[in-house]
Amino acid sequence: MKILITNDDGIYAPGLWAAVEVLEDMGEVVVVAPDREQSGVGASVTLNSPVRSVEVVAPLEGIHTYAVEGTPADSVIVALEALVQNVDLLVSGINSGFNLGEDVLVSGTVGAVLQGYFRGIPSLAVSVGSLHATDFRAATRLLSALAHEVAEGWLPRPVLLNANLPPLAPKEIEGIDMTRLARRRYADTVRQGDDGKRKYYWITRTRPAWDMEKGTDVWSVRHRRVSLTPLQTDMTAATTLAAIEGLPERLQKLFPPVSS
Ligand code: MN
C-alpha cells in the first residue's frame, strides 16, 4: 500500500511524524507537506505563482519527504500529479486542534484531503482537540485501524473521513461514533487597532457556541468519544432548493421570452 501523508501544521509538526511512524509498517509512506504552518487556509490552491518543492531529510530514516512552499492542497496536487504514483491512501494530520462542524470549510487539514477525494483516493483527515497535542497514541491507533479498513477495501469509494479525537489517552476514550457536522452559532469577530499608519482588523476566533445535539461531531468529542464524519463536496442546500423552487417564476421578467 502506498500512503501519502500531508498536513497543515507544517512538515515538522509532531502529529505528522506520529502518523508516519505508525503507517510506515503498513506500506510505503511518502510525505509531501507545506514547509510552514498553514492552518485556516482551507482548500486554497496557488494559481498565480509557481509552487516550489524540495526533498528534505526526514526526521525518520527512509521516508521520502518533500517540503512544499504552498498550501496543503498545493502539496497534495503536486504530490499526486508529479511526485508520487499510485497512491492508495491519503492522510492529512495528525492535526493539533479540532476540525469540527462548519470549521471544515476553512480547515487546511480537510482542504488537503479534498484533493485526494476528487481523484477517488481514500482520504482521511485526523485531528486531536488540543493546540498543543503531544499525546497522539489514540489518534495513531485509530489511524492504523482505518488504514487497515482501506487496505481491506471495506470502505466505499470515493471516501473522505474527517476524524476528530478528544485530547485523551486511549483508555480514557469512551467509544467511536459516526457523526454529522455540528452547526455553530456565532460568526468570527474582529479586533480593531491602529499601527500608526492605518487601521487594522484582526479576525478573531472566539469560543464557538455549538449546537450540542446528539449525533453531531461536537457532541461526540465533548463526551470523550471519537467522531468520524464522512464528508462530500456537494454543498447544494436541498431544503432551501425545495423551499424556493418558485423563484425563477418570480424572476421571469428579467429575461422575457423573445416574441417571434
Ligand atoms: Mn492545523
PDB file of N, CA and C and ligand atoms in Angstrom, residues 7-10 37-40 95-97 99 108-109, ligand 1:
ATOM      1  N   ASN A   7      -0.208  17.630   5.827  1.00  0.00           N
ATOM      2  CA  ASN A   7      -0.858  18.286   6.963  1.00  0.00           C
ATOM      3  C   ASN A   7      -0.978  19.776   6.687  1.00  0.00           C
ATOM      4  N   ASP A   8      -1.493  20.513   7.671  1.00  0.00           N
ATOM      5  CA  ASP A   8      -1.481  21.973   7.534  1.00  0.00           C
ATOM      6  C   ASP A   8      -0.711  22.640   8.671  1.00  0.00           C
ATOM      7  N   ASP A   9      -0.125  21.833   9.523  1.00  0.00           N
ATOM      8  CA  ASP A   9       0.645  22.390  10.642  1.00  0.00           C
ATOM      9  C   ASP A   9       2.119  22.581  10.277  1.00  0.00           C
ATOM     10  N   GLY A  10       2.476  22.169   9.077  1.00  0.00           N
ATOM     11  CA  GLY A  10       3.867  22.290   8.647  1.00  0.00           C
ATOM     12  C   GLY A  10       4.586  20.959   8.744  1.00  0.00           C
ATOM     13  N   GLU A  37       3.480  26.441   8.828  1.00  0.00           N
ATOM     14  CA  GLU A  37       2.089  26.277   9.238  1.00  0.00           C
ATOM     15  C   GLU A  37       1.139  26.977   8.276  1.00  0.00           C
ATOM     16  N   GLN A  38       0.057  26.282   7.968  1.00  0.00           N
ATOM     17  CA  GLN A  38      -0.928  26.773   7.004  1.00  0.00           C
ATOM     18  C   GLN A  38      -2.347  26.539   7.507  1.00  0.00           C
ATOM     19  N   SER A  39      -2.511  26.539   8.828  1.00  0.00           N
ATOM     20  CA  SER A  39      -3.852  26.295   9.366  1.00  0.00           C
ATOM     21  C   SER A  39      -4.791  27.408   8.920  1.00  0.00           C
ATOM     22  N   GLY A  40      -6.003  27.018   8.573  1.00  0.00           N
ATOM     23  CA  GLY A  40      -7.006  28.018   8.223  1.00  0.00           C
ATOM     24  C   GLY A  40      -7.023  28.420   6.763  1.00  0.00           C
ATOM     25  N   ASN A  95      -3.576  16.512  12.954  1.00  0.00           N
ATOM     26  CA  ASN A  95      -3.628  17.931  13.233  1.00  0.00           C
ATOM     27  C   ASN A  95      -3.737  18.208  14.728  1.00  0.00           C
ATOM     28  N   SER A  96      -3.063  19.261  15.169  1.00  0.00           N
ATOM     29  CA  SER A  96      -3.236  19.731  16.542  1.00  0.00           C
ATOM     30  C   SER A  96      -4.368  20.745  16.564  1.00  0.00           C
ATOM     31  N   GLY A  97      -5.499  20.364  17.129  1.00  0.00           N
ATOM     32  CA  GLY A  97      -6.699  21.205  17.153  1.00  0.00           C
ATOM     33  C   GLY A  97      -7.817  20.525  16.377  1.00  0.00           C
ATOM     34  N   ASN A  99     -11.090  19.884  14.031  1.00  0.00           N
ATOM     35  CA  ASN A  99     -11.690  20.400  12.806  1.00  0.00           C
ATOM     36  C   ASN A  99     -13.132  19.917  12.771  1.00  0.00           C
ATOM     37  N   GLY A 108      -7.335  23.674   6.733  1.00  0.00           N
ATOM     38  CA  GLY A 108      -6.318  23.237   5.778  1.00  0.00           C
ATOM     39  C   GLY A 108      -6.153  21.732   5.808  1.00  0.00           C
ATOM     40  N   THR A 109      -6.371  21.149   6.970  1.00  0.00           N
ATOM     41  CA  THR A 109      -6.288  19.690   7.121  1.00  0.00           C
ATOM     42  C   THR A 109      -7.302  19.014   6.205  1.00  0.00           C
TER      43      THR A 109
HETATM   44 MN    MN B   1      -3.593  22.802  11.719  1.00  0.00          MN
END
